[in-house]
Coordinates of C-alpha atoms in Angstrom, one line a residue:
M18 CA 118.4 0.7 -111.3
K19 CA 120.0 1.5 -108.0
R20 CA 117.8 3.2 -105.3
F21 CA 119.2 5.2 -102.5
F22 CA 117.3 5.6 -99.2
K23 CA 118.0 8.0 -96.4
V24 CA 118.7 6.3 -93.1
V25 CA 115.9 7.1 -90.6
E26 CA 117.1 7.6 -87.0
K27 CA 115.0 5.7 -84.5
D28 CA 114.3 6.1 -80.8
S29 CA 114.9 3.3 -78.3
D30 CA 111.4 2.0 -78.7
G31 CA 112.0 1.6 -82.5
S32 CA 109.8 4.5 -83.6
A33 CA 111.1 7.0 -86.1
K34 CA 113.0 9.7 -84.2
K35 CA 111.4 13.1 -84.5
P36 CA 113.6 16.2 -84.9
R37 CA 113.8 18.1 -81.7
E38 CA 111.6 21.1 -81.5
N39 CA 113.0 24.1 -83.2
E40 CA 116.2 22.1 -84.1
N41 CA 116.4 23.4 -87.6
D42 CA 115.6 27.0 -86.5
A43 CA 118.3 26.8 -83.9
E44 CA 120.9 25.7 -86.5
A45 CA 119.8 28.4 -88.9
E46 CA 120.1 31.0 -86.1
E47 CA 123.6 29.7 -85.2
D48 CA 124.7 30.0 -88.8
K49 CA 123.4 33.6 -89.0
K50 CA 125.3 34.5 -85.8
K51 CA 128.6 33.3 -87.2
E52 CA 131.1 36.1 -87.4
P53 CA 133.9 36.5 -90.0
L54 CA 137.4 35.5 -88.9
K55 CA 139.4 35.9 -92.1
F56 CA 139.9 39.2 -93.8
M57 CA 141.7 40.6 -96.8
T58 CA 142.3 44.2 -97.8
W59 CA 143.8 45.4 -101.2
N60 CA 144.2 48.7 -103.0
A61 CA 143.6 47.3 -106.5
N62 CA 144.6 50.5 -108.3
S63 CA 141.7 49.9 -110.8
F64 CA 139.6 46.8 -110.1
L65 CA 138.8 46.6 -113.8
L66 CA 142.4 46.5 -114.9
R67 CA 143.1 43.8 -112.4
V68 CA 140.2 41.8 -113.8
K69 CA 141.6 42.2 -117.3
N70 CA 145.2 41.5 -116.6
N71 CA 145.8 39.8 -113.3
W72 CA 142.7 38.0 -112.4
P73 CA 143.8 34.3 -112.5
N74 CA 146.6 34.8 -110.0
F75 CA 144.5 36.9 -107.7
T76 CA 141.7 34.4 -107.9
N77 CA 144.2 31.7 -106.8
L78 CA 145.1 33.8 -103.8
I79 CA 141.4 34.1 -102.8
T80 CA 140.9 30.4 -103.3
T81 CA 143.9 29.6 -101.2
F82 CA 143.3 32.1 -98.3
D83 CA 139.5 31.8 -98.5
P84 CA 138.7 35.2 -96.8
D85 CA 135.3 35.8 -95.2
V86 CA 135.6 39.5 -96.1
I87 CA 137.5 41.2 -98.9
A88 CA 137.9 45.0 -98.7
I89 CA 138.9 46.8 -101.9
Q90 CA 140.1 50.3 -102.4
E91 CA 140.7 52.3 -105.6
V92 CA 138.0 50.5 -107.5
R93 CA 138.1 53.3 -110.1
M94 CA 134.7 52.5 -111.5
P95 CA 132.4 55.5 -112.0
A96 CA 129.1 55.7 -110.2
A97 CA 125.8 55.3 -112.1
G98 CA 124.1 58.4 -113.4
A99 CA 124.0 60.4 -116.6
K100 CA 126.4 63.3 -117.2
G101 CA 125.4 66.3 -115.2
A102 CA 122.9 64.3 -113.1
S103 CA 123.3 63.3 -109.5
K104 CA 125.1 60.0 -109.1
V105 CA 124.0 56.7 -107.5
Q106 CA 127.3 55.9 -105.7
G107 CA 126.2 52.3 -104.8
E108 CA 125.8 51.3 -108.4
I109 CA 128.3 51.1 -111.3
K110 CA 127.7 53.4 -114.4
D111 CA 126.1 51.6 -117.3
D112 CA 124.4 54.4 -119.4
T113 CA 126.8 54.2 -122.3
S114 CA 128.0 51.3 -124.5
A115 CA 131.5 51.6 -123.2
A116 CA 130.4 51.8 -119.5
R117 CA 128.1 48.8 -120.0
E118 CA 130.9 46.7 -121.5
E119 CA 133.2 47.6 -118.6
K120 CA 130.6 46.7 -116.1
K121 CA 129.8 43.5 -117.9
I122 CA 133.5 42.5 -117.7
L123 CA 133.7 43.2 -114.0
M124 CA 130.5 41.6 -113.0
R125 CA 131.2 38.5 -115.1
A126 CA 134.4 38.0 -113.1
L127 CA 132.6 38.5 -109.8
S128 CA 129.9 36.0 -110.8
A129 CA 132.4 33.2 -111.2
P130 CA 133.9 31.1 -108.4
P131 CA 135.1 31.9 -105.8
F132 CA 133.7 35.4 -106.0
C133 CA 130.1 34.2 -106.6
N134 CA 130.1 33.2 -103.0
Y135 CA 130.2 36.8 -101.9
H136 CA 127.7 39.6 -101.6
V137 CA 129.2 42.9 -103.0
W138 CA 128.7 46.5 -101.8
W139 CA 130.0 49.5 -103.8
S140 CA 130.8 53.1 -102.9
L141 CA 132.0 54.9 -106.0
A142 CA 133.2 58.3 -107.1
D143 CA 131.7 60.3 -110.0
S144 CA 134.6 59.4 -112.3
K145 CA 137.2 56.6 -112.6
Y146 CA 138.8 57.7 -109.3
A147 CA 139.0 56.3 -105.8
G148 CA 136.0 54.2 -104.7
T149 CA 135.7 51.2 -102.5
A150 CA 134.1 47.8 -102.5
L151 CA 133.3 45.3 -99.8
L152 CA 132.8 41.6 -100.5
V153 CA 131.3 39.5 -97.7
K154 CA 130.6 35.8 -97.9
K155 CA 126.9 35.1 -98.3
C156 CA 126.9 32.9 -95.2
F157 CA 127.6 36.0 -93.1
K158 CA 124.8 38.5 -92.6
P159 CA 125.8 42.1 -91.6
K160 CA 123.2 43.8 -89.5
C161 CA 123.7 46.8 -91.7
V162 CA 126.1 48.4 -94.2
V163 CA 126.5 52.1 -94.5
F164 CA 128.9 54.3 -96.6
N165 CA 129.9 57.2 -94.4
L166 CA 131.5 57.9 -91.0
D167 CA 128.2 59.4 -89.7
K168 CA 126.4 56.1 -90.1
L169 CA 123.6 57.6 -92.1
A170 CA 121.6 55.2 -94.2
S171 CA 121.5 57.0 -97.5
K172 CA 124.8 59.0 -97.5
H173 CA 128.1 58.2 -99.2
E174 CA 131.4 59.9 -98.5
P175 CA 132.8 62.0 -101.3
D176 CA 134.7 59.8 -103.8
G177 CA 133.3 56.7 -102.2
R178 CA 136.0 56.3 -99.5
V179 CA 134.1 54.5 -96.8
I180 CA 132.1 51.2 -96.3
L181 CA 131.1 50.3 -92.8
A182 CA 129.6 46.9 -92.1
E183 CA 128.2 46.1 -88.7
F184 CA 128.0 42.5 -87.5
E185 CA 126.5 41.0 -84.4
T186 CA 129.7 41.4 -82.3
L187 CA 132.0 43.7 -84.3
R188 CA 132.2 46.5 -86.9
L189 CA 134.4 46.4 -90.0
L190 CA 135.4 49.7 -91.5
N191 CA 136.9 49.7 -95.1
T192 CA 138.5 53.1 -96.0
Y193 CA 140.5 54.6 -98.8
V194 CA 142.0 57.5 -96.9
P195 CA 142.8 60.8 -98.8
N196 CA 146.4 61.3 -99.7
N197 CA 148.0 64.1 -97.8
G198 CA 149.5 65.7 -101.0
W199 CA 152.4 68.0 -101.0
K200 CA 151.0 71.5 -100.4
E201 CA 149.0 73.7 -98.1
E202 CA 145.9 73.5 -100.3
A203 CA 142.2 72.5 -100.0
N204 CA 142.8 69.2 -101.7
S205 CA 146.0 68.4 -99.9
F206 CA 147.0 69.1 -96.3
Q207 CA 143.6 70.7 -95.4
R208 CA 141.6 67.8 -96.7
R209 CA 143.7 65.2 -94.8
R210 CA 143.5 67.2 -91.6
K211 CA 139.7 67.2 -91.8
W212 CA 139.7 63.5 -92.5
D213 CA 141.9 62.7 -89.6
K214 CA 139.7 64.8 -87.3
R215 CA 136.6 63.0 -88.4
I216 CA 138.1 59.5 -88.1
L217 CA 139.4 60.4 -84.6
E218 CA 135.8 61.4 -83.6
F219 CA 134.5 58.2 -85.2
V220 CA 136.8 55.8 -83.3
A221 CA 136.3 57.6 -80.0
Q222 CA 132.5 57.6 -80.3
N223 CA 132.0 54.1 -81.5
S224 CA 133.7 52.0 -78.7
D225 CA 130.5 50.0 -77.9
K226 CA 131.7 47.2 -80.3
P227 CA 135.1 46.0 -81.3
L228 CA 136.3 47.5 -84.5
I229 CA 138.4 46.1 -87.4
W230 CA 139.5 49.1 -89.5
C231 CA 141.3 48.1 -92.7
G232 CA 142.3 49.6 -96.1
D233 CA 144.7 52.0 -97.6
L234 CA 145.3 54.4 -94.7
N235 CA 147.9 56.4 -96.6
V236 CA 150.3 56.7 -93.6
S237 CA 153.4 55.0 -92.4
H238 CA 153.4 55.3 -88.7
E239 CA 157.0 54.8 -87.7
E240 CA 160.4 54.7 -89.4
I241 CA 160.3 50.9 -89.3
D242 CA 157.3 51.1 -91.7
V243 CA 159.3 52.6 -94.6
S244 CA 162.3 51.1 -96.4
H245 CA 164.3 54.3 -96.6
P246 CA 163.3 56.8 -93.8
E247 CA 165.8 59.5 -94.9
F248 CA 164.6 59.4 -98.5
F249 CA 160.9 59.7 -97.5
S250 CA 161.4 62.3 -94.8
T251 CA 163.2 64.7 -97.1
A252 CA 161.2 64.1 -100.3
K253 CA 160.0 67.2 -102.2
L254 CA 157.8 67.9 -105.2
N255 CA 159.4 70.4 -107.6
G256 CA 161.6 71.8 -104.8
Y257 CA 158.5 73.0 -102.8
I258 CA 159.1 73.2 -99.0
P259 CA 155.9 73.6 -96.8
P260 CA 156.0 76.5 -94.3
N261 CA 155.4 74.1 -91.4
K262 CA 158.3 71.6 -90.9
E263 CA 155.9 68.9 -89.8
D264 CA 154.3 68.9 -93.2
C265 CA 157.6 68.3 -95.0
G266 CA 158.4 65.0 -96.7
Q267 CA 156.7 62.2 -98.6
P268 CA 152.8 62.2 -98.3
G269 CA 152.1 59.5 -95.8
F270 CA 155.4 60.0 -93.9
T271 CA 155.2 63.6 -92.7
L272 CA 155.5 64.1 -88.9
A273 CA 152.1 65.8 -88.8
E274 CA 150.4 62.8 -90.3
R275 CA 152.3 60.3 -88.2
R276 CA 151.5 62.1 -85.0
R277 CA 147.8 62.4 -85.8
F278 CA 147.8 58.7 -86.7
G279 CA 149.3 57.9 -83.3
T280 CA 146.6 59.9 -81.6
I281 CA 143.9 58.1 -83.5
L282 CA 145.4 54.7 -82.4
N283 CA 145.6 55.8 -78.7
E284 CA 142.2 57.5 -78.5
G285 CA 140.5 54.7 -80.3
K286 CA 142.3 52.0 -78.3
L287 CA 143.4 50.4 -81.6
V288 CA 146.2 47.9 -82.2
D289 CA 148.2 47.6 -85.4
A290 CA 147.7 43.9 -86.1
F291 CA 150.8 43.5 -88.3
R292 CA 153.1 45.3 -86.0
F293 CA 151.6 43.4 -83.0
L294 CA 153.0 40.2 -84.5
H295 CA 156.0 41.5 -86.4
K296 CA 158.2 43.6 -84.2
D297 CA 161.2 43.9 -86.4
K298 CA 161.8 45.6 -89.8
D299 CA 161.4 43.2 -92.7
M300 CA 163.0 44.6 -95.9
E301 CA 161.5 41.7 -98.0
R302 CA 157.9 41.3 -96.8
G303 CA 157.3 44.3 -94.4
F304 CA 155.8 46.8 -96.9
S305 CA 152.4 47.0 -98.7
W306 CA 153.2 49.8 -101.3
S307 CA 156.2 49.8 -103.6
G308 CA 157.4 52.6 -105.9
N309 CA 157.7 52.1 -109.6
P310 CA 160.5 49.6 -110.4
V311 CA 161.8 52.1 -112.9
G312 CA 163.0 55.5 -111.7
R313 CA 164.1 57.1 -108.4
Y314 CA 161.3 55.3 -106.4
R315 CA 162.7 51.9 -107.4
G316 CA 163.1 49.9 -104.2
K317 CA 161.4 52.6 -102.1
R318 CA 158.6 51.0 -100.1
M319 CA 156.1 51.9 -97.5
R320 CA 153.6 50.1 -95.2
I321 CA 150.4 52.1 -95.7
D322 CA 147.8 49.4 -95.8
Y323 CA 146.6 48.1 -92.4
F324 CA 144.4 46.1 -90.2
L325 CA 143.8 48.0 -87.0
V326 CA 141.8 46.2 -84.4
S327 CA 140.3 47.1 -81.0
E328 CA 142.4 46.2 -78.1
K329 CA 139.7 43.7 -77.0
L330 CA 140.5 41.7 -80.2
K331 CA 144.3 41.7 -80.0
E332 CA 144.7 38.4 -78.2
R333 CA 142.6 36.8 -81.0
I334 CA 145.1 37.8 -83.8
V335 CA 146.4 34.6 -85.3
A336 CA 148.1 36.1 -88.4
C337 CA 148.5 39.3 -90.3
E338 CA 150.6 39.1 -93.5
M339 CA 151.7 41.2 -96.5
H340 CA 151.3 39.1 -99.6
G341 CA 153.8 41.0 -101.8
H342 CA 157.6 41.0 -101.6
G343 CA 160.7 42.3 -103.2
I344 CA 161.3 45.4 -105.4
E345 CA 159.9 43.8 -108.5
L346 CA 156.4 43.8 -107.0
E347 CA 155.9 40.1 -106.7
G348 CA 152.5 39.3 -105.3
F349 CA 151.1 42.8 -106.1
Y350 CA 148.9 41.4 -108.9
G351 CA 149.5 44.4 -111.1
S352 CA 148.8 47.1 -108.5
D353 CA 151.3 49.2 -106.6
H354 CA 149.9 47.8 -103.4
C355 CA 149.8 44.2 -102.3
P356 CA 147.0 42.4 -100.5
V357 CA 147.2 42.2 -96.7
T358 CA 145.4 39.5 -94.7
L359 CA 144.2 39.1 -91.1
E360 CA 143.0 36.0 -89.3
L361 CA 141.4 35.9 -85.9
S362 CA 140.7 33.0 -83.7
P363 CA 137.0 32.3 -82.8
S364 CA 135.7 34.0 -79.7
S365 CA 135.1 31.7 -76.7
D366 CA 131.5 31.1 -75.8
N367 CA 131.9 32.9 -72.5
E368 CA 133.7 35.8 -73.9
D369 CA 132.1 39.2 -73.6
P370 CA 131.5 40.3 -77.3
I371 CA 131.9 43.9 -76.4

């Protein structure tokens, strides 16, 4: 029977070498201070459907890229709570047999490798609509995670549109931004204007730490960010033309939205990581959303999923890539959005973290 012995390090006098005082504590503290460097964002357009139909291929992407943080939008799992009762937006509904089965399918997928290596936070809507999730590798320890732009401990944004994680040297904001819609109504233009006003206030008032803001931001900033600018700028729904010219066109590509987005970038001192590295239009791999391959939106694509980083981080951007390409939605894993990834270089020891 073989026996294995651990080699004991010895000092120069031959005595067993003792661990330096607090050596283990120092290593543990160093591990805890590690900051994430690799990020992925994806509008899954129903996380459950992706688990049922596209999971092996998406799992391969996660295994290959090995992100430290995964931000998901359009989870489309309802929040816990009985019908008519207040909802628990941080937990998945499981009070009916159908809901329990759906939750079981989703959680089984997330308990298997590589997803079992992540801690998951949820912010969900009352129904199978919207919702976000944030997966952070267990070796990283956020100082706190909240679910609203006001940074209040117990509050979730309506429809579960925000998860904000604060690390030692940076904040990460995952958002599913409300669609602008087509009309001057409470749930269309007005809702989006209010959102843009709130996010502008957030980025302007939280400059004490570098920010990484990712997710489906539902806006294409410049003409280079859409495949067919003329098509999108003149798009109409049932012939309706808004009274204000700046509100005309495809939601996400109206002049009003694009100008407000530019103001948010300027006031928040934020850099579009993808455009920072990729200056030219790329008709093959330059878009994150694609229209249905059948119908008038075939081949019509937009870049509406982003990584925006504080200017202090821009020189650390190593890569920012779209993982889908072509009009047949290759690399979209069943969604109408493709995953987008960001990689940063480590900060230098003498670099000011803020």
